[in-house]
C-alpha positions as MATLAB code, in Angstrom:
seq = 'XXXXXXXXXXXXXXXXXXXXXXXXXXXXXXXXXXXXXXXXXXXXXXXXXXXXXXXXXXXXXXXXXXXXXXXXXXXXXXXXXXXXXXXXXXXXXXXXXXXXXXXXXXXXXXXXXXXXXXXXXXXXXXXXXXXXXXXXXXXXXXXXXXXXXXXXXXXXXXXXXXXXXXXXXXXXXXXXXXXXXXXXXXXXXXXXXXXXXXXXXXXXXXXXXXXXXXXXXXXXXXXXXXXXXXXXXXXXXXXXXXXXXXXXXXXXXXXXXXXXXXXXXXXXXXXXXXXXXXXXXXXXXXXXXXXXXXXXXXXXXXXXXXXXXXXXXXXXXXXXXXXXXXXXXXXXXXXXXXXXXXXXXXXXXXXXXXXXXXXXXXXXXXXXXXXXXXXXXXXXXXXXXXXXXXXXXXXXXXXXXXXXXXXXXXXXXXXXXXXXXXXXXXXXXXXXXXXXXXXXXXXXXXXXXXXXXXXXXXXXXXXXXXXXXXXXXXXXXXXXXXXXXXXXXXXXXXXX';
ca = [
      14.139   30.777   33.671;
      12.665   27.908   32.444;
      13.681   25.793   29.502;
      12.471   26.747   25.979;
      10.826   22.812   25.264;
       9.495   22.871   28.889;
       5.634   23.933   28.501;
       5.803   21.346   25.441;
       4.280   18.083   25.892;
       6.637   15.154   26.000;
       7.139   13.088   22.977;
       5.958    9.225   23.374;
       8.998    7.233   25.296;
       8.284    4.011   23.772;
       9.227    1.961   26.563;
       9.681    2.054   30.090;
       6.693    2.969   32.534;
       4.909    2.380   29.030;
       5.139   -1.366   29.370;
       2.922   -1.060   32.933;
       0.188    1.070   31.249;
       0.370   -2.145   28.786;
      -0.737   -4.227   31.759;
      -2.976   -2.109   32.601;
      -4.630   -1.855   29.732;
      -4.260   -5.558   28.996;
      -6.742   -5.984   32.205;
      -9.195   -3.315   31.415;
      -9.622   -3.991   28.134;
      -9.943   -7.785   28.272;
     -12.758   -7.030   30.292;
     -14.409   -4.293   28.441;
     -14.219   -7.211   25.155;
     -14.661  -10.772   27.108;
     -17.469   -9.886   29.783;
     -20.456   -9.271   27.911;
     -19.310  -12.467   25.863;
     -18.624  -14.571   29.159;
     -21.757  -13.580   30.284;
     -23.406  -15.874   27.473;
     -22.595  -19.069   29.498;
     -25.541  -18.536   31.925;
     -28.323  -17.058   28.990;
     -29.584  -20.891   28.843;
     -30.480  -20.974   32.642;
     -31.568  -17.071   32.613;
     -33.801  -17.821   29.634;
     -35.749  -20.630   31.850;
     -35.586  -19.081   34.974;
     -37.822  -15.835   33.285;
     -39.357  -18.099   30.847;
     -37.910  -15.392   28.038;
     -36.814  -16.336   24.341;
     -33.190  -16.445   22.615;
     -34.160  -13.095   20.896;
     -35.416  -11.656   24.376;
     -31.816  -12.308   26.453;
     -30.059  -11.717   23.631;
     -30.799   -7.836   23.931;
     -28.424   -8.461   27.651;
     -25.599   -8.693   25.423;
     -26.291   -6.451   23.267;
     -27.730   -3.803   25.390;
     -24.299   -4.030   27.444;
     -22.404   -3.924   23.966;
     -23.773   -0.754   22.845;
     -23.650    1.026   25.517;
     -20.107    0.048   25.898;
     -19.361    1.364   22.374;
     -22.768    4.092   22.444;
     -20.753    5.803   25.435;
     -17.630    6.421   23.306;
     -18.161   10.155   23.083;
     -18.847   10.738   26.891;
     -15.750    8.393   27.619;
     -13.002   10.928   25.161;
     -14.756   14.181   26.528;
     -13.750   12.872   30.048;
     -10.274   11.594   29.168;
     -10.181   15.006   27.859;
     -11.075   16.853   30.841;
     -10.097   14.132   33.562;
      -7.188   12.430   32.145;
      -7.422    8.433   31.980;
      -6.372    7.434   35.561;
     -10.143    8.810   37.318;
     -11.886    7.621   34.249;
     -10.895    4.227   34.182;
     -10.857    3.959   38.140;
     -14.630    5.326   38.225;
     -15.534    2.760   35.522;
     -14.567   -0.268   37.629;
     -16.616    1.038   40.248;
     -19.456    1.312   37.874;
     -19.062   -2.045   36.398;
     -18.814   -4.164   39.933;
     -21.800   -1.947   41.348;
     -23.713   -2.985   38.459;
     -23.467   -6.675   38.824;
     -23.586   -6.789   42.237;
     -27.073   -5.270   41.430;
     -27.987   -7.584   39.173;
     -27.337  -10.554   41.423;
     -31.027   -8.934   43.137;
     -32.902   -8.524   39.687;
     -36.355  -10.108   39.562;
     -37.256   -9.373   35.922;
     -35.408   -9.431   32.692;
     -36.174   -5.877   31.967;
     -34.009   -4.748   35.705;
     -31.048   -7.156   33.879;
     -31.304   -4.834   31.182;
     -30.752   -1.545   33.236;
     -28.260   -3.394   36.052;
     -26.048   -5.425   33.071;
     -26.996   -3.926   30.247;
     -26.693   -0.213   30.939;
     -24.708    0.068   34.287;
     -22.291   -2.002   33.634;
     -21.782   -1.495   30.484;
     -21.256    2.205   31.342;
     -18.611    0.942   33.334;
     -17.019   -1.289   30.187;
     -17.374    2.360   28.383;
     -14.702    3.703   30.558;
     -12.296    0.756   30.540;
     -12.252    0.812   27.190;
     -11.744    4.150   25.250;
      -8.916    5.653   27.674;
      -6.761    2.756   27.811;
      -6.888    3.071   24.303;
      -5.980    6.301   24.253;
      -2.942    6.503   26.452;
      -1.105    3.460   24.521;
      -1.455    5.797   21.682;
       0.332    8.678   24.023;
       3.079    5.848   25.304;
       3.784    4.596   22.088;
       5.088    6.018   18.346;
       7.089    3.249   17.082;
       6.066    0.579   18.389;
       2.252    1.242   18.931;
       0.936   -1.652   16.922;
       2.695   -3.996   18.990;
       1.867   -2.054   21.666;
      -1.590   -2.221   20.868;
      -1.534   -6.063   19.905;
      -0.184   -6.881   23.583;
      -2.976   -4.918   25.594;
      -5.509   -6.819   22.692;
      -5.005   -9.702   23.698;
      -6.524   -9.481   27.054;
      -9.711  -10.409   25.922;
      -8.842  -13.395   24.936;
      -6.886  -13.912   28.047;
     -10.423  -12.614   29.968;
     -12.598  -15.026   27.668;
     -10.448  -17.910   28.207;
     -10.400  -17.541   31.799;
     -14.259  -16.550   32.212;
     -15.682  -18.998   29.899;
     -14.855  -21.873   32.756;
     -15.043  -19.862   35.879;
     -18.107  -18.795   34.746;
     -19.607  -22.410   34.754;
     -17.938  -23.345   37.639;
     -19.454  -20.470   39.586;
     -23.030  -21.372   38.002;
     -22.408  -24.973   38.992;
     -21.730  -23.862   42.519;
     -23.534  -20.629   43.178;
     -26.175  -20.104   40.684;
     -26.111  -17.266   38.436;
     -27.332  -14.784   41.316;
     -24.296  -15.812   43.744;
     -22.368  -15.744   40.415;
     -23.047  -12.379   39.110;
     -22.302  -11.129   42.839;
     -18.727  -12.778   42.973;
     -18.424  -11.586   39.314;
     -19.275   -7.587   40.095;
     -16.407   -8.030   43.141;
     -13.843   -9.330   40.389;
     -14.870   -6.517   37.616;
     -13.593   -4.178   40.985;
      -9.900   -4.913   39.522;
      -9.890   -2.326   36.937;
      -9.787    0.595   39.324;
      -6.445   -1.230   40.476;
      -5.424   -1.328   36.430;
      -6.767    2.154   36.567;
      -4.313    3.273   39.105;
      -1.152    2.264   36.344;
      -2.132    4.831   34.205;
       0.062    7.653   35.063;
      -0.009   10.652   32.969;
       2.954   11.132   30.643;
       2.379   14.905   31.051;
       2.874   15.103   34.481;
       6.575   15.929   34.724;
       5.643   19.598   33.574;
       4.326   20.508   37.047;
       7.745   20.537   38.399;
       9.009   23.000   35.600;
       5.881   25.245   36.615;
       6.726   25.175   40.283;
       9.982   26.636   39.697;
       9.118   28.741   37.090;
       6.329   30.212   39.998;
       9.366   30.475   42.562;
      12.039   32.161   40.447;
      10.021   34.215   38.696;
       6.637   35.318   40.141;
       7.936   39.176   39.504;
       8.848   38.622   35.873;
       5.597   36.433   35.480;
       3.886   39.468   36.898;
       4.910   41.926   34.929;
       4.262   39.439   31.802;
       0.541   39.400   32.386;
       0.184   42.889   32.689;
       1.545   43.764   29.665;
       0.090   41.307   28.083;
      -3.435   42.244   29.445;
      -5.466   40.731   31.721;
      -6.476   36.804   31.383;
     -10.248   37.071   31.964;
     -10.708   37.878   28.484;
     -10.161   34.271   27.622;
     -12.436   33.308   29.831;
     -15.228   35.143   28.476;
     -14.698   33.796   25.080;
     -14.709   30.183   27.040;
     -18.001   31.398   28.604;
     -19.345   33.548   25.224;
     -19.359   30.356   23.081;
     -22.418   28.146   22.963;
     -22.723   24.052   23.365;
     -21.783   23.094   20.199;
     -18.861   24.891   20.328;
     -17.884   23.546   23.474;
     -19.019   20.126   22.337;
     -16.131   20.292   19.699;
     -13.609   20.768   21.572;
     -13.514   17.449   22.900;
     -15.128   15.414   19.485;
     -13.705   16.911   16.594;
     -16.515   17.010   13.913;
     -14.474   18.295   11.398;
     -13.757   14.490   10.978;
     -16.835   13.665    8.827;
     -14.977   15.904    6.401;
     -11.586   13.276    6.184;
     -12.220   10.554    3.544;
     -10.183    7.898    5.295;
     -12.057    8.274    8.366;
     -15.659    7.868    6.368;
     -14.403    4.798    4.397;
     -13.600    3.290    7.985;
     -16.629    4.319    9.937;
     -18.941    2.877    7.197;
     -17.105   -0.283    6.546;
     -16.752   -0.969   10.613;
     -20.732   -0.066   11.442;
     -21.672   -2.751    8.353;
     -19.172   -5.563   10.186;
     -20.728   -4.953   13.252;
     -23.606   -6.482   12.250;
     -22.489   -9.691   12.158;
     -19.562   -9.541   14.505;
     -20.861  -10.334   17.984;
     -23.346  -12.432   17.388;
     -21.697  -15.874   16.619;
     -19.893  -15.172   20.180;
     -22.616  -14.534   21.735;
     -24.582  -18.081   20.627;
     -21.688  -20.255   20.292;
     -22.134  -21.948   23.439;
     -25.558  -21.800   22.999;
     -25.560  -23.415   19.843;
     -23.049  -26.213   20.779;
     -26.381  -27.017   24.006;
     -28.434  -26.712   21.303;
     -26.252  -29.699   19.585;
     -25.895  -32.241   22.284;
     -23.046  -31.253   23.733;
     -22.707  -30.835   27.621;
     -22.088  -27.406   29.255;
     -18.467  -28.140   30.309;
     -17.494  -29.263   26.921;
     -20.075  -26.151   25.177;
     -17.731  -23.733   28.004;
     -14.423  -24.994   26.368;
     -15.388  -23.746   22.832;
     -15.043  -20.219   23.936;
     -11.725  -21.201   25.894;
     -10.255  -22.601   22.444;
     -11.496  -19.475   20.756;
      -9.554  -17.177   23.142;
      -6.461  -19.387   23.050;
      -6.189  -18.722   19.574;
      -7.225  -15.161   19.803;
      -4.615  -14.791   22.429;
      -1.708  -15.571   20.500;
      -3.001  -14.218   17.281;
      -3.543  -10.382   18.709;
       0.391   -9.792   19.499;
       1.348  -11.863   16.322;
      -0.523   -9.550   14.004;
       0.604   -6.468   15.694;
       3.852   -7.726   14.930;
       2.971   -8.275   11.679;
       1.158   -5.331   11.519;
       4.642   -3.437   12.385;
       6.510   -5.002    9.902;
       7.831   -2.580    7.056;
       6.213   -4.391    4.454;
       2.373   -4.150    5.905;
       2.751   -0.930    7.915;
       2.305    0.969    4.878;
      -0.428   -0.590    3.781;
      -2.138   -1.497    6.541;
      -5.652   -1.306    5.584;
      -5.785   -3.726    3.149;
      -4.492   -6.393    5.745;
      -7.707   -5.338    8.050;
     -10.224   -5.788    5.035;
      -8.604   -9.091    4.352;
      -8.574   -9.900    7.970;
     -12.617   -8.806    8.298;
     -13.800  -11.047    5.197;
     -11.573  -14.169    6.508;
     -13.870  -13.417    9.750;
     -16.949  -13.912    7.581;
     -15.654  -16.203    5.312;
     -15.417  -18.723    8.713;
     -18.800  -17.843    9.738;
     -20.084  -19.093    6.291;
     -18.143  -22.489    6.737;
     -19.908  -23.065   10.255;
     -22.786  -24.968    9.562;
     -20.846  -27.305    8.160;
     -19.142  -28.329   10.819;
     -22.246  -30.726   12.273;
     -19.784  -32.899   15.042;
     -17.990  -31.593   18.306;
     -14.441  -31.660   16.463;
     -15.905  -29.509   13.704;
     -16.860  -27.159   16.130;
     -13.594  -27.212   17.135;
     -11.773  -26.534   13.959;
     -14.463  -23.398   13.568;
     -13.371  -22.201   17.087;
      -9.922  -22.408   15.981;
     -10.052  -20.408   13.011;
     -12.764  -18.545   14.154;
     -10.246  -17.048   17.061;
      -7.533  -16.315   14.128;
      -9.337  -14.010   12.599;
     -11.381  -12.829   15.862;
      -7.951  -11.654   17.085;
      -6.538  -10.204   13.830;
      -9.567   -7.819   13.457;
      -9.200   -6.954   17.112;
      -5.487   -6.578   17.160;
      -5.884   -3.560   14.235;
      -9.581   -1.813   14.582;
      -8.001    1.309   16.775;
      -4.486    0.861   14.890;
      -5.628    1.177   11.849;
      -7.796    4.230   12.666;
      -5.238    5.967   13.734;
      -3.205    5.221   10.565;
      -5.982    7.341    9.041;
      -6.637   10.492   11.119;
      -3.337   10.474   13.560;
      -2.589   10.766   17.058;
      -3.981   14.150   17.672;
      -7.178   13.659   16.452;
      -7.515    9.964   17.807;
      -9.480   10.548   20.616;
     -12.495   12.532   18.881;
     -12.189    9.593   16.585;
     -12.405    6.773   18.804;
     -15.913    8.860   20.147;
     -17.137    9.351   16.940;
     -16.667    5.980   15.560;
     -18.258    4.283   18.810;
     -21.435    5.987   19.113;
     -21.703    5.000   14.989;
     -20.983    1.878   15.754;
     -23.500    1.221   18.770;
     -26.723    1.202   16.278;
     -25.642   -1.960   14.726;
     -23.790   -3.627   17.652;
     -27.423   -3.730   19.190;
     -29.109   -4.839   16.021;
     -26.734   -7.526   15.788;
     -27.550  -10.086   18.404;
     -31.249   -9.630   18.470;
     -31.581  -10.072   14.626;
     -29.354  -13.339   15.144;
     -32.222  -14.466   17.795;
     -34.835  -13.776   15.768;
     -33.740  -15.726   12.855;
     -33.176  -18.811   15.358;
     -36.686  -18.473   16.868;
     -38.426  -17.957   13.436;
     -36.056  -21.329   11.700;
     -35.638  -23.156   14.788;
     -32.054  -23.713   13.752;
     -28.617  -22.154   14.118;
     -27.213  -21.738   10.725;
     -29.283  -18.947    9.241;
     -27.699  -16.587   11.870;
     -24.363  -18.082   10.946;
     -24.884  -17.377    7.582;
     -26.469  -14.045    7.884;
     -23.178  -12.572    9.581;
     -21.104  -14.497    7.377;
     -22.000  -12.605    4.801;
     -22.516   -9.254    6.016;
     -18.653   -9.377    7.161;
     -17.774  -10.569    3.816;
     -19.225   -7.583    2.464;
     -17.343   -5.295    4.489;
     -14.449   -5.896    3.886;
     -15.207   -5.866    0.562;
     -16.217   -2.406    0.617;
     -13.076   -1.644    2.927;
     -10.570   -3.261   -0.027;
     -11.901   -1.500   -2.887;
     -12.550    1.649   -1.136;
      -9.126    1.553    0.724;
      -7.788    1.525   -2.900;
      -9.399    4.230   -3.954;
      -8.138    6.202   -0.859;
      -4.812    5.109   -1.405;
      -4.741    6.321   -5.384;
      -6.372    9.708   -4.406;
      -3.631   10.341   -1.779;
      -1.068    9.502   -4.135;
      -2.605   11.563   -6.697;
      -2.847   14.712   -4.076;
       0.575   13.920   -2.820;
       2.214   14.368   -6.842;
      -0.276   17.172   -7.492;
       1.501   19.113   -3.859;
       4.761   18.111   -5.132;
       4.073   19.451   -8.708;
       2.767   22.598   -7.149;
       5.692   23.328   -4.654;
       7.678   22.755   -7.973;
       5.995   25.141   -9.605;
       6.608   27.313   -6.538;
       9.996   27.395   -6.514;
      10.683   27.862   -9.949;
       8.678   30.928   -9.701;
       9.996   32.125   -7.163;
      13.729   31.212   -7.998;
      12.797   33.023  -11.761;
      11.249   35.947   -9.832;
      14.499   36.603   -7.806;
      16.299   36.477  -11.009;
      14.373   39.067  -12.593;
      14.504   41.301   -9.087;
      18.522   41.261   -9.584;
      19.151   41.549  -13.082;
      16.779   44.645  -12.491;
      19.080   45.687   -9.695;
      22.163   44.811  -11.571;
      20.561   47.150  -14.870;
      19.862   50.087  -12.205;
      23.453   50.215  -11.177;
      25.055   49.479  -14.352;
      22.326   52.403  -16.266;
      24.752   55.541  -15.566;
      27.252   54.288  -17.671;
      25.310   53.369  -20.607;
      24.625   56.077  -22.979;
      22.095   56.013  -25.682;
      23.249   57.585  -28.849;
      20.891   58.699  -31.803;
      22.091   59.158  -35.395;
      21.427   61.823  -37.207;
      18.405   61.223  -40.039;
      17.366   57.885  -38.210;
      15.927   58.661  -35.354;
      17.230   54.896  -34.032;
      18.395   54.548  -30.259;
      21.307   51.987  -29.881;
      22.833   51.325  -26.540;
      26.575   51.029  -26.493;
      28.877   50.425  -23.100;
      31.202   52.833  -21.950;
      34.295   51.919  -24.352;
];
C-alpha cells in the first residue's frame, strides 16, 4: 500500500530545482515588466511616421499594459487547469507572433490589436504563473525569492533600452519589431524550467494502480459509484464554476480590499513617467543615445534594488510588518516624481533616474509579496486574478491622461506632477489603512484568545461538576439522612 502523506501535496523545498524556476521566472517576467516600457524608444519615430499625437501612441503602451494585467483572471484559471509550464510556453508564442505582426502594420489602430492586445496577451501569461509557482517553490525564503526573479525587468530594461536604438538605427522600427517578436520567442524556453512540484505523486499512483487494482476495486464499489461527482461538476452553473478558479469570497477579506484600492489609485501614476522619460529627455535637447541611457541607469538601479529589498523585506524586523515598508516605498515613488521638474539639465535627469529606479524596484520587489502576506498561499492565485483585472482600468487611464496633459500644456511637468501626487496619496491611504488593519487583527486575535480562555475554563469547571456529581452518586449509599423528632430538619451525617 501506499504511504499515508503520499496523495498530499509536497510542502515548498526552498531550494534546489527552485533556484532554476528563479531563472525562469527572472526571464519571463523581465519581459512581461520591461517590453511595453522598451517599446517607448521608437514612439518618437512611430508618432511621425502616422502623423499621430503623444496622447494617440501613448494608448500602445497602455493598451499592451492592461491587457497584460486585464488578462490576470484568464491567466490563474489556466494555471489552474493547465499548470504553469503550457501557460507560460503558449504565451511566448503569443507574444513573438504578435510583433512579428506588427512589423506589417499600416495604421496605428492594427499596432493597437498586433502590440497592444496580442502581445500583451502573451505578457499576460509570462507574468501571473511565474508568479505563482515561486510562491509553490518557496516558504521561507519567498521574498528573496521573489526579489531575485524581480529584478529581471530591470535586467530586460537595461538591456532593451540600447538594443532597441541600435536596432532602430539599423533596421527601422519595422525590421526592429520583427527581430524583437523572434527574441520575445525565449520565454517558451523559460517556460520549459517550470516543472511542477506536484509531479512526483504520479509515481506513488502507478504503484498504487499495480499493487492494488483489486483492493482499489472493491474500494469504489463500496463506496458507490464516481459519476455522482461528476454530475454535481456538470449540475452547477458558470458562476459556480467560475469560482473555483477566482475565489470571490476575497472581496469579503479586509486586507485584501485595503490593497486592491490602494494599488488601482498608484497605478495611475505609475507607468507613465516610464513610458515618457525618454521622450521627455528628446523633448529637452538631448540626443537619442544619451535619452536611451536614462532608462539603462533606471534599470541599473532597479536591478540591484529588487533583491536588496527582498532581503530586506525578509529580515525579522520588517517581515512582520511588511506593509508599512510598501506604503513608504509607494509615496518615496511619488515623492521623486514631484522633484522631477526640477531637475532642468542632463545630470539632473540623471540623479531622477537614479532615485527614480530605487524606489521603481522597491515597489516592484514587494507588490505580489506583500499580497500574499495578506490572503496566503492558497488563495494567492485567485488573488493575483482579481487584483489584475482591478488594476487594468487605471493602468490604461494612466498613460493617455499623462499625454493629454502634455498636448494641452505643451510641457512635461504637469504629467510629472500629476503622478507624483496620485502615488503620494496612495500610499498614504495604504499607511493609515494598513494601521488600522493591523489594530483590528490584534484586537480579533486577544478577543479569540479571551474566548478560547473562556472556553476552557468552562469546560475545565464543567468536568469538575460532572465528577464531583459522580463522586456524590457513589459516595450517596452511605450517607444517611436522619430527622429529629419535633423538627422536621434533615442533616446529613457520614457513616461514623
Amino acid at each position: 500500500p501506499a504511504p499515508a502523506q503520499a496523495g498530499r501535496a509536497p510542502g515548498p523545498p526552498d531550494g534546489g530545482w527552485g533556484w532554476v524556476v528563479v531563472f525562469g521566472a527572472f526571464v519571463s517576467i523581465g519581459f512581461a515588466y520591461a517590453f511595453p516600457k522598451g517599446l517607448a524608444i521608437f514612439f518618437k519615430e512611430i508618432q511621425d511616421f502616422f502623423g499621430t499625437s503623444y496622447s494617440e501612441i501613448a494608448w500602445v503602451s497602455s493598451i499592451m499594459l492592461a491587457t497584460t494585467y486585464g488578462a490576470g483572471p484568464i491567466s490563474s484559471i489556466l494555471v489552474n487547469r493547465y499548470g504553469s509550464r503550457p501557460v507560460v510556453m503558449f504565451g511566448g508564442l503569443l507574444c513573438g507572433v504578435g510583433m512579428i505582426s506588427a512589423a506589417f502594420c499600416t495604421s496605428i489602430l492594427q499596432l493597437y490589436i498586433c502590440v497592444g492586445f496580442i502581445t500583451g496577451f502573451g505578457l499576460a501569461l509570462n507574468l501571473q504563473p511565474s508568479v505563482i509557482i515561486i510562491g509553490k517553490y518557496f516558504l521561507k525564503r519567498r521574498p528573496i525569492a521573489n526579489g531575485l526573479a524581480m529584478a529581471g525587468s530591470p535586467v530586460m530594461l537595461c538591456t532593451l533600452a540600447p538594443l532597441n536604438q541600435f536596432l532602430f538605427d539599423n533596421f527601422g522600427w519595422r525590421g526592429s519589431f520583427l527581430i524583437l517578436g523572434a527574441i520575445l520567442l525565449n520565454c517558451c524556453v523559460a517556460g520549459a524550467l517550470f516543472r511542477p512540484i506536484g509531479a512526483g505523486t504520479a509515481l506513488v499512483k502507478t504503484q498504487v494502480n499495480e499493487e492494488g487494482k483489486d483492493a482499489l476495486k472493491g474500494k469504489i464499489t463500496e463506496d458507490g459509484p464516481t459519476g455522482k461527482k461528476i454530475e454535481e461538476e456538470e449540475g452547477k452553473d458558470c458562476f459556480e464554476k467560475v469560482n473555483q478558479y477566482l475565489d470571490f469570497s476575497l472581496f469579503k477579506h479586509r486586507g485584501f480590499l485595503i490593497y486592491l484600492i490602494g494599488n488601482v489609485l498608484m497605478f495611475l501614476g505609475f507607468f507613465a513617467p516610464i513610458v515618457f522619460l525618454a521622450p521627455y529627455a528628446k523633448h529637452t535637447g538631448i540626443d537619442e543615445y544619451s535619452a536611451a541611457f536614462l532608462l539603462s541607469i533606471l534599470a541599473i538601479v532597479d536591478m540591484v534594488a529588487r533583491p536588496a529589498t527582498g532581503i530586506v523585506a525578509n529580515s525579522r524586523w520588517v517581515r512582520p510588518r511588511i506593509q508599512y515598508f510598501f506604503s513608504f516605498a509607494i509615496a518615496f515613488n511619488g515623492a521623486c516624481h514631484l522633484l522631477c521638474p526640477l531637475a532642468s539639465s542632463y545630470s539632473g535627469l540623471i540623479v531622477y533616474s537614479s532615485f527614480f529606479g530605487l524606489a521603481f524596484g522597491m515597489v516592484c520587489a514587494m507588490l505580489f509579496e506583500t499580497l500574499m502576506d495578506l490572503v496566503g498561499a492558497a488563495r494567492f492565485t485567485s488573488a493575483v486574478g482579481l487584483v489584475t483585472i482591478a488594476e487594468c482600468c487605471t493602468i490604461l487611464l494612466g498613460p493617455p491622461i499623462g499625454g493629454i496633459l502634455i498636448d494641452t500644456f505643451g510641457d512635461y511637468k504637469y504629467m510629472f506632477i500629476k503622478c507624483g501626487a496620485v502615488m503620494v496619496l496612495a500610499g498614504t491611504f495604504l499607511f493609515i489603512m494598513n494601521y488600522y488593519n493591523y489594530r483590528m487583527l490584534a484586537k480579533e486575535e486577544k478577543e479569540r484568545k479571551m474566548k478560547e480562555e473562556h472556553l476552557k475554563s468552562v469546560r475545565t469547571e464543567n468536568e469538575g461538576k460532572k465528577i464531583w456529581n459522580k463522586d456524590s452518586t457513589q459516595d450517596g449509599p452511605e450517607l444517611e439522612p436522619l430527622r429529629e423528632k419535633g423538627e422536621g430538619i434533615k442533616k446529613e451525617m457520614n457513616g461514623t
